[in-house]
Amino acid sequence: MAAVTPLLLLLLLSSAPSFSSGSRNAYNINGRVKIPQGLGLGTKGYALPGRMSNVKVLLNGGQNITFLRPDGYFSFHNIPAGTHLIEVSAIGYFFSPVRVDVSARNPGKVQAALTENRKGLSELVLEPLREEQYYEIREPFSIMSLLKSPMGLMVGFMLAVAFLMPKLVENMDPEEMRRAQEEMRSQGVPSLSSLLPGGAMN
Amino acid sequence: MAIRSFLILFILFFFSSLNPILSLYEDQVGLVDWHQQYLGKVKQAVFHTHKTGRKRVVVSTEENVVASLDLGQGEIFWRHVLGSNDVIDGIDIALGKYVITLSSGGSILRAWNLPDGQMVWESSLRGPKHSKSLFLVRTNLKIEKDNIVIIFSNGRLNAVSCMDGEVLWEKDFEGESLKVQQVIQPPGSNLIYVVGFASSSLFEMYQINALNGELLKHESAAFSGGFLGEVSPVFSETVVALDSTGLILLTISFQNGKISFHQMPISNLVKDSFGPAKIIPSSVTGIFAIKMNAVTIVIRVKDESKLEVVEKTNHETSISDALSISEGQQAFALVQHASHEIHLRVKLAHNWDDNLLKESVKMDQHRGLVHKVYINNYIRTDKSYGFRALIVMEDHSLLLLQQGEIVWSREDGLASIIDVTTSELPVERDGVSVAKVEHNLFEWLKGHMLKLKGTLMLASPQDIAAIQSMRLKNSEKSKMTRDHNGFRKLLIVLTRAGKLFALHTGDGHIVWSHLLQSLQKSKVCQHPIGLNLYKWQVPHHHAMDENPSVLVIGKCGPSSDAPGALSFVDTYTGKELSSLSLVHSVAQVIPLPYTDSTEQCLHLLIDADKHAHLYPKTPEAISIFEREFSNIYWYSVEDDNGIIKGHALRGKCTGEVADEVCFDTRELWSIVFPSESEKIIATVTRKLNEVVHTQAKVIADQEVMYKYISRNLLFVATVALKGSVEIGSVTPEESWLVAYLIDTVTGRILHQVTHHGSQGPVHAVFSENWVVYHYFNLKAHRYEMSVIEIYDQSRADNKDVWKLVLGKHNLTSPISLYSRPDVITKSQSYFFTHSVKAIAVTSTTKGITSKQLLIGTIGDQVLALDKRFLDPRRTVNPTQAEKEEGIIPLTDSLPIIPQSYVTHALRVEGLRGIITVPAKLESTTLVFAHGVDLFFTQLAPSRTYDSLTDDFNYALLLITIVALLAAIFVTWTLSERKELQENWR
């Protein structure tokens, strides 16, 4: 499929008026859904869930539903003239809805545009805008993630206190230290602020 | 200072480790969620059991599903759910590799590849006129290796090639009043007979060449007595019909183009015949059945005109289609119901007296009667024929019988759920249910070592598999008792077949099921329809010994004045406590917020004559009700007339109905929408049991806004008459949509907004003080979602604590019909990509947790969208203060983040409804989505801030604590030693 150039995929979107006694203005909308292989990021990490047989094409919010042929073509039959909306539902892909104008005056002419980005389509070939990844991908093990976990932080904090605190204490003025100790003794119950040299300084 | 900055760093670090997106890892699938696939009631089944390959059965159902099932286990190989108006008319297997489906009133023919379900071709068939008669006839005609199928639909006979769906020839039957009754293709010939009735007393027969559609013969003959109903083909050139009185059987033979009638009054065949009969068509040669009242009579046709009654029975009987087992031999099955058993008999068509097979199968009473039977044969080891039968039961379940046993069964009734409610499980008591503790410490440690390996990403594939199975097998979640967090509950669902199921939220297994007596076809109730489920008794506090029960409301027949039917079902045992056939109809049910001493909820049933009936009918309930008499208001919506009315109670019923619990009502107000310009398409209110945690909302600059919270707010959406049709046929100029907020006690319209150039369908959800609705914008040709938030302005001055206590309050402000409530509304609109099938909102016990919208998209997925995206205070450039408050910069469309699909990579095919139930844990809500499939999961809209997640690593915590303790001892001894050394110095 990938080998076929887009030019060869033209045609499509014929809205030839088809005879029907029930309603005079009945047209067909023909188009194609194309899912490129390995779009974007590739499908590593999760199984490609959307098979072609599970793709649905919906007209006007589910008024008509059709399925894809093996080559990706689809068609809606007996559609009245007007402005219609085509949606593609495929697990694993994000498709923009398409606005399709089927005009009664010049039956050969049909206009189509993606509603998400207002891009016009010269032919009704619908391609996914992006792949959809439904699951978070587990980050590979790293020492940082372990350190970042609450337990890692706990250990880190303890180590920091154990090794940095004596340093801070060492840098202190011995007189001030003595004063702090006396203060502590006088208060009896040591409070947190007096225990911390930084707090005592404030 | 250093330490302070260190602390800040620490806090920053801690928060950055929290993942901001709430989503699922692939290995977490199935931990808290479950997904079940169903089909619906089977309409037609075709077997495919060739010697090679897997044995399958292809079915079409009333839910418009075509599926291929494994005949061995009943599992689904593939399945397609067609559109809701694409009803399947017939299926068949062609060329041994394609499944052919005819749908949409005989206008769409599709072929699916049998092994994988890929659509192969599709063709559209049209005809000169719309008609109800549809036939899909398989032929064995071969034209250059190709098979053809003959399809009669919409007044045209088509021959379609099975290879590519090309129409080979077509022939119109233009006759104005011609009603084609049968299309018969005698085996082994190139002829097709089309027989039908014209102008009620003319029998018409067309003989057509099957190869080219050429009309060979056309004969017609008049029968003065007229015809009634269907015809049944008995031989390739003979059919049986009933005359217009339904008392005389007609054998119509058209051999060699000569039509001859033969009359036989039914009373000549059956002595005690009563009333008109109905033909049950069958495809079995020489045999047909008629039904008179409850009596089924099987009649054999001998030669041309001799009729002979072979069986007459009062039991419910189903006859299968003919199955040709060998050259010229046809077999068929008969299933009869007898209290606890069903009797299956397989006979040869030409030999009624002998049975090829006779079996009795024990059948659960809660499956009801056998509705349909399909048979298939296989060759036993001793070269004799064995038969398997696929039966469809009254509760829509599908069973395969073979050798007197049920090989497998599928509960396909669950594909058509009407209503859902929940019930608590029993409290765990001694001996009720014992939790299985871990076997021993070693096992426990091993489990945690595995988990630790998993988190450190050191686990081998086998280890990962072991971890996964360990997590899924967690016996905790499917226990039959209440849990501390309220995750385990019973989902009580009512299906269209009138069956009630209880599903366990842990793993979705069926705890019990019950076919409701009140919703079964009976003499008094011909077409029972289930309507709603309500919680009838929710025991807590003083009625703890009672089991909870639910109320099932149904009615007999589709008309609005059909009498109602009630059932009360115990939710622990599934026993029907009692059932009532009501004399009055049920137009509306109002669950009242009052309970009696046994915790039974009071319900008010409004009938079509606007009388209110109170249930339960006890003196205690009446006394409670009379106390609250003047506080009860309700509204009714008449879609067709465009009127919304408010009602209140007036007094005891007057007139002939002297009933203690019947009350007269009066109309308080009515809002009439102009019928020529507006049509009601959606009405939504708040959920009755919703809890609002806070009435005030503090906004960025320390301002307080008070939510206007009222249980009596109604959201109504109307569209211009032209816009009420489907998308694609109106222009933006001629369509508009109006949204109203109406107070249902006073009938006052609090807010009204018009969306020009927009149309329905409208899906809306109302919660707290806001409503979100989804509609189609014709100008942009995109879907839009709007939010309206309503705030109470009368309390806006209460800015500080003192004013809050002493200031104006909802309760102190005088309530009068004439005073307009001082409210302001804010609203905003956004584009939304997808069509929507259903919208719901998460609900939690106390309403503290922020809310998420659950949007059922057209692709049958459920998307969770944070309510913060639908906040009318969003601006393009929010200020710093607003950013801190959590306001997201305004974008023109709502984001669709694939990770926030709660259904992840699954589809809930045919999605119809989403239900949210609060768990006991404040952060968590339970979500149940139903359609053809069922899906259940737990959601934590603001993450599980109040409990540890499942993957919390206790082992790592233990190791950390041990390491910390060790470090304390080491440093302690080190410091001791250092001190000692210093003292010695």
mmCIF file of N, CA, C and O in Angstrom, chain B residues 475-511:
data_model
loop_
_atom_site.group_PDB
_atom_site.id
_atom_site.type_symbol
_atom_site.label_atom_id
_atom_site.label_comp_id
_atom_site.label_asym_id
_atom_site.label_seq_id
_atom_site.Cartn_x
_atom_site.Cartn_y
_atom_site.Cartn_z
ATOM 1 N N SER B 475 -8.041 -11.894 45.238
ATOM 2 C CA SER B 475 -9.363 -12.391 45.589
ATOM 3 C C SER B 475 -10.180 -11.341 46.322
ATOM 4 O O SER B 475 -11.385 -11.441 46.412
ATOM 5 N N GLU B 476 -9.509 -10.345 46.832
ATOM 6 C CA GLU B 476 -10.191 -9.294 47.570
ATOM 7 C C GLU B 476 -11.333 -8.677 46.773
ATOM 8 O O GLU B 476 -12.398 -8.419 47.295
ATOM 9 N N LYS B 477 -11.073 -8.440 45.478
ATOM 10 C CA LYS B 477 -11.991 -7.562 44.763
ATOM 11 C C LYS B 477 -13.311 -8.215 44.393
ATOM 12 O O LYS B 477 -14.257 -7.529 44.118
ATOM 13 N N SER B 478 -13.344 -9.557 44.387
ATOM 14 C CA SER B 478 -14.625 -10.175 44.037
ATOM 15 C C SER B 478 -15.295 -10.805 45.245
ATOM 16 O O SER B 478 -16.153 -11.658 45.110
ATOM 17 N N LYS B 479 -14.886 -10.382 46.440
ATOM 18 C CA LYS B 479 -15.497 -10.911 47.653
ATOM 19 C C LYS B 479 -16.935 -10.438 47.764
ATOM 20 O O LYS B 479 -17.287 -9.381 47.281
ATOM 21 N N MET B 480 -17.745 -11.251 48.438
ATOM 22 C CA MET B 480 -19.169 -10.941 48.486
ATOM 23 C C MET B 480 -19.559 -10.124 49.718
ATOM 24 O O MET B 480 -20.673 -10.225 50.201
ATOM 25 N N THR B 481 -18.644 -9.363 50.237
ATOM 26 C CA THR B 481 -18.991 -8.527 51.380
ATOM 27 C C THR B 481 -18.573 -7.092 51.106
ATOM 28 O O THR B 481 -17.809 -6.819 50.197
ATOM 29 N N ARG B 482 -19.107 -6.200 51.921
ATOM 30 C CA ARG B 482 -18.793 -4.788 51.792
ATOM 31 C C ARG B 482 -17.333 -4.543 52.122
ATOM 32 O O ARG B 482 -16.772 -5.213 52.983
ATOM 33 N N ASP B 483 -16.684 -3.619 51.467
ATOM 34 C CA ASP B 483 -15.309 -3.294 51.824
ATOM 35 C C ASP B 483 -15.252 -1.888 52.396
ATOM 36 O O ASP B 483 -16.196 -1.101 52.304
ATOM 37 N N HIS B 484 -14.111 -1.617 52.992
ATOM 38 C CA HIS B 484 -13.964 -0.359 53.702
ATOM 39 C C HIS B 484 -14.051 0.848 52.775
ATOM 40 O O HIS B 484 -14.550 1.902 53.129
ATOM 41 N N ASN B 485 -13.547 0.684 51.563
ATOM 42 C CA ASN B 485 -13.515 1.811 50.642
ATOM 43 C C ASN B 485 -14.782 1.962 49.807
ATOM 44 O O ASN B 485 -14.924 2.929 49.078
ATOM 45 N N GLY B 486 -15.672 0.979 49.894
ATOM 46 C CA GLY B 486 -16.908 1.060 49.114
ATOM 47 C C GLY B 486 -16.710 0.798 47.646
ATOM 48 O O GLY B 486 -17.480 1.277 46.822
ATOM 49 N N PHE B 487 -15.676 0.051 47.284
ATOM 50 C CA PHE B 487 -15.470 -0.280 45.871
ATOM 51 C C PHE B 487 -16.350 -1.457 45.446
ATOM 52 O O PHE B 487 -16.712 -1.572 44.297
ATOM 53 N N ARG B 488 -16.620 -2.331 46.405
ATOM 54 C CA ARG B 488 -17.413 -3.510 46.061
ATOM 55 C C ARG B 488 -18.890 -3.208 46.271
ATOM 56 O O ARG B 488 -19.310 -2.871 47.378
ATOM 57 N N LYS B 489 -19.627 -3.309 45.199
ATOM 58 C CA LYS B 489 -21.062 -3.072 45.259
ATOM 59 C C LYS B 489 -21.734 -4.041 44.313
ATOM 60 O O LYS B 489 -21.076 -4.754 43.567
ATOM 61 N N LEU B 490 -23.055 -4.036 44.320
ATOM 62 C CA LEU B 490 -23.800 -4.791 43.326
ATOM 63 C C LEU B 490 -24.410 -3.798 42.355
ATOM 64 O O LEU B 490 -24.999 -2.804 42.764
ATOM 65 N N LEU B 491 -24.238 -4.068 41.079
ATOM 66 C CA LEU B 491 -24.919 -3.275 40.062
ATOM 67 C C LEU B 491 -26.197 -4.024 39.718
ATOM 68 O O LEU B 491 -26.138 -5.166 39.271
ATOM 69 N N ILE B 492 -27.323 -3.443 39.958
ATOM 70 C CA ILE B 492 -28.591 -4.099 39.633
ATOM 71 C C ILE B 492 -29.046 -3.533 38.293
ATOM 72 O O ILE B 492 -29.219 -2.322 38.154
ATOM 73 N N VAL B 493 -29.179 -4.390 37.301
ATOM 74 C CA VAL B 493 -29.567 -3.900 35.976
ATOM 75 C C VAL B 493 -30.858 -4.573 35.522
ATOM 76 O O VAL B 493 -31.082 -5.749 35.772
ATOM 77 N N LEU B 494 -31.683 -3.799 34.875
ATOM 78 C CA LEU B 494 -32.938 -4.288 34.322
ATOM 79 C C LEU B 494 -32.775 -4.346 32.810
ATOM 80 O O LEU B 494 -32.366 -3.369 32.186
ATOM 81 N N THR B 495 -33.051 -5.500 32.222
ATOM 82 C CA THR B 495 -32.888 -5.628 30.777
ATOM 83 C C THR B 495 -34.253 -5.592 30.090
ATOM 84 O O THR B 495 -35.287 -5.711 30.737
ATOM 85 N N ARG B 496 -34.201 -5.439 28.777
ATOM 86 C CA ARG B 496 -35.439 -5.305 28.015
ATOM 87 C C ARG B 496 -36.288 -6.566 28.099
ATOM 88 O O ARG B 496 -37.496 -6.521 27.940
ATOM 89 N N ALA B 497 -35.654 -7.697 28.331
ATOM 90 C CA ALA B 497 -36.414 -8.946 28.416
ATOM 91 C C ALA B 497 -37.170 -9.057 29.740
ATOM 92 O O ALA B 497 -37.850 -10.038 29.963
ATOM 93 N N GLY B 498 -37.032 -8.073 30.615
ATOM 94 C CA GLY B 498 -37.714 -8.133 31.900
ATOM 95 C C GLY B 498 -36.960 -8.980 32.901
ATOM 96 O O GLY B 498 -37.540 -9.555 33.796
ATOM 97 N N LYS B 499 -35.648 -9.060 32.737
ATOM 98 C CA LYS B 499 -34.837 -9.824 33.664
ATOM 99 C C LYS B 499 -33.970 -8.865 34.467
ATOM 100 O O LYS B 499 -33.481 -7.871 33.929
ATOM 101 N N LEU B 500 -33.821 -9.201 35.717
ATOM 102 C CA LEU B 500 -33.007 -8.377 36.597
ATOM 103 C C LEU B 500 -31.712 -9.139 36.882
ATOM 104 O O LEU B 500 -31.741 -10.320 37.214
ATOM 105 N N PHE B 501 -30.579 -8.461 36.728
ATOM 106 C CA PHE B 501 -29.287 -9.074 36.999
ATOM 107 C C PHE B 501 -28.598 -8.306 38.115
ATOM 108 O O PHE B 501 -28.745 -7.089 38.200
ATOM 109 N N ALA B 502 -27.820 -9.005 38.918
ATOM 110 C CA ALA B 502 -26.944 -8.336 39.869
ATOM 111 C C ALA B 502 -25.517 -8.647 39.458
ATOM 112 O O ALA B 502 -25.125 -9.810 39.396
ATOM 113 N N LEU B 503 -24.754 -7.620 39.123
ATOM 114 C CA LEU B 503 -23.366 -7.805 38.725
ATOM 115 C C LEU B 503 -22.464 -7.294 39.839
ATOM 116 O O LEU B 503 -22.745 -6.265 40.438
ATOM 117 N N HIS B 504 -21.402 -8.032 40.097
ATOM 118 C CA HIS B 504 -20.447 -7.620 41.117
ATOM 119 C C HIS B 504 -19.486 -6.606 40.501
ATOM 120 O O HIS B 504 -18.966 -6.845 39.413
ATOM 121 N N THR B 505 -19.265 -5.495 41.192
ATOM 122 C CA THR B 505 -18.413 -4.466 40.591
ATOM 123 C C THR B 505 -16.944 -4.898 40.530
ATOM 124 O O THR B 505 -16.174 -4.333 39.770
ATOM 125 N N GLY B 506 -16.577 -5.895 41.333
ATOM 126 C CA GLY B 506 -15.177 -6.294 41.362
ATOM 127 C C GLY B 506 -14.707 -6.897 40.057
ATOM 128 O O GLY B 506 -13.701 -6.468 39.494
ATOM 129 N N ASP B 507 -15.443 -7.884 39.550
ATOM 130 C CA ASP B 507 -15.019 -8.527 38.315
ATOM 131 C C ASP B 507 -16.155 -8.701 37.325
ATOM 132 O O ASP B 507 -15.966 -9.301 36.281
ATOM 133 N N GLY B 508 -17.318 -8.209 37.651
ATOM 134 C CA GLY B 508 -18.421 -8.228 36.698
ATOM 135 C C GLY B 508 -19.173 -9.534 36.615
ATOM 136 O O GLY B 508 -19.972 -9.710 35.713
ATOM 137 N N HIS B 509 -18.918 -10.464 37.530
ATOM 138 C CA HIS B 509 -19.654 -11.727 37.431
ATOM 139 C C HIS B 509 -21.097 -11.546 37.889
ATOM 140 O O HIS B 509 -21.415 -10.638 38.660
ATOM 141 N N ILE B 510 -21.962 -12.415 37.369
ATOM 142 C CA ILE B 510 -23.383 -12.315 37.700
ATOM 143 C C ILE B 510 -23.602 -12.994 39.042
ATOM 144 O O ILE B 510 -23.321 -14.181 39.203
ATOM 145 N N VAL B 511 -24.076 -12.234 40.011
ATOM 146 C CA VAL B 511 -24.304 -12.788 41.346
ATOM 147 C C VAL B 511 -25.623 -13.543 41.361
ATOM 148 O O VAL B 511 -25.708 -14.659 41.839
#
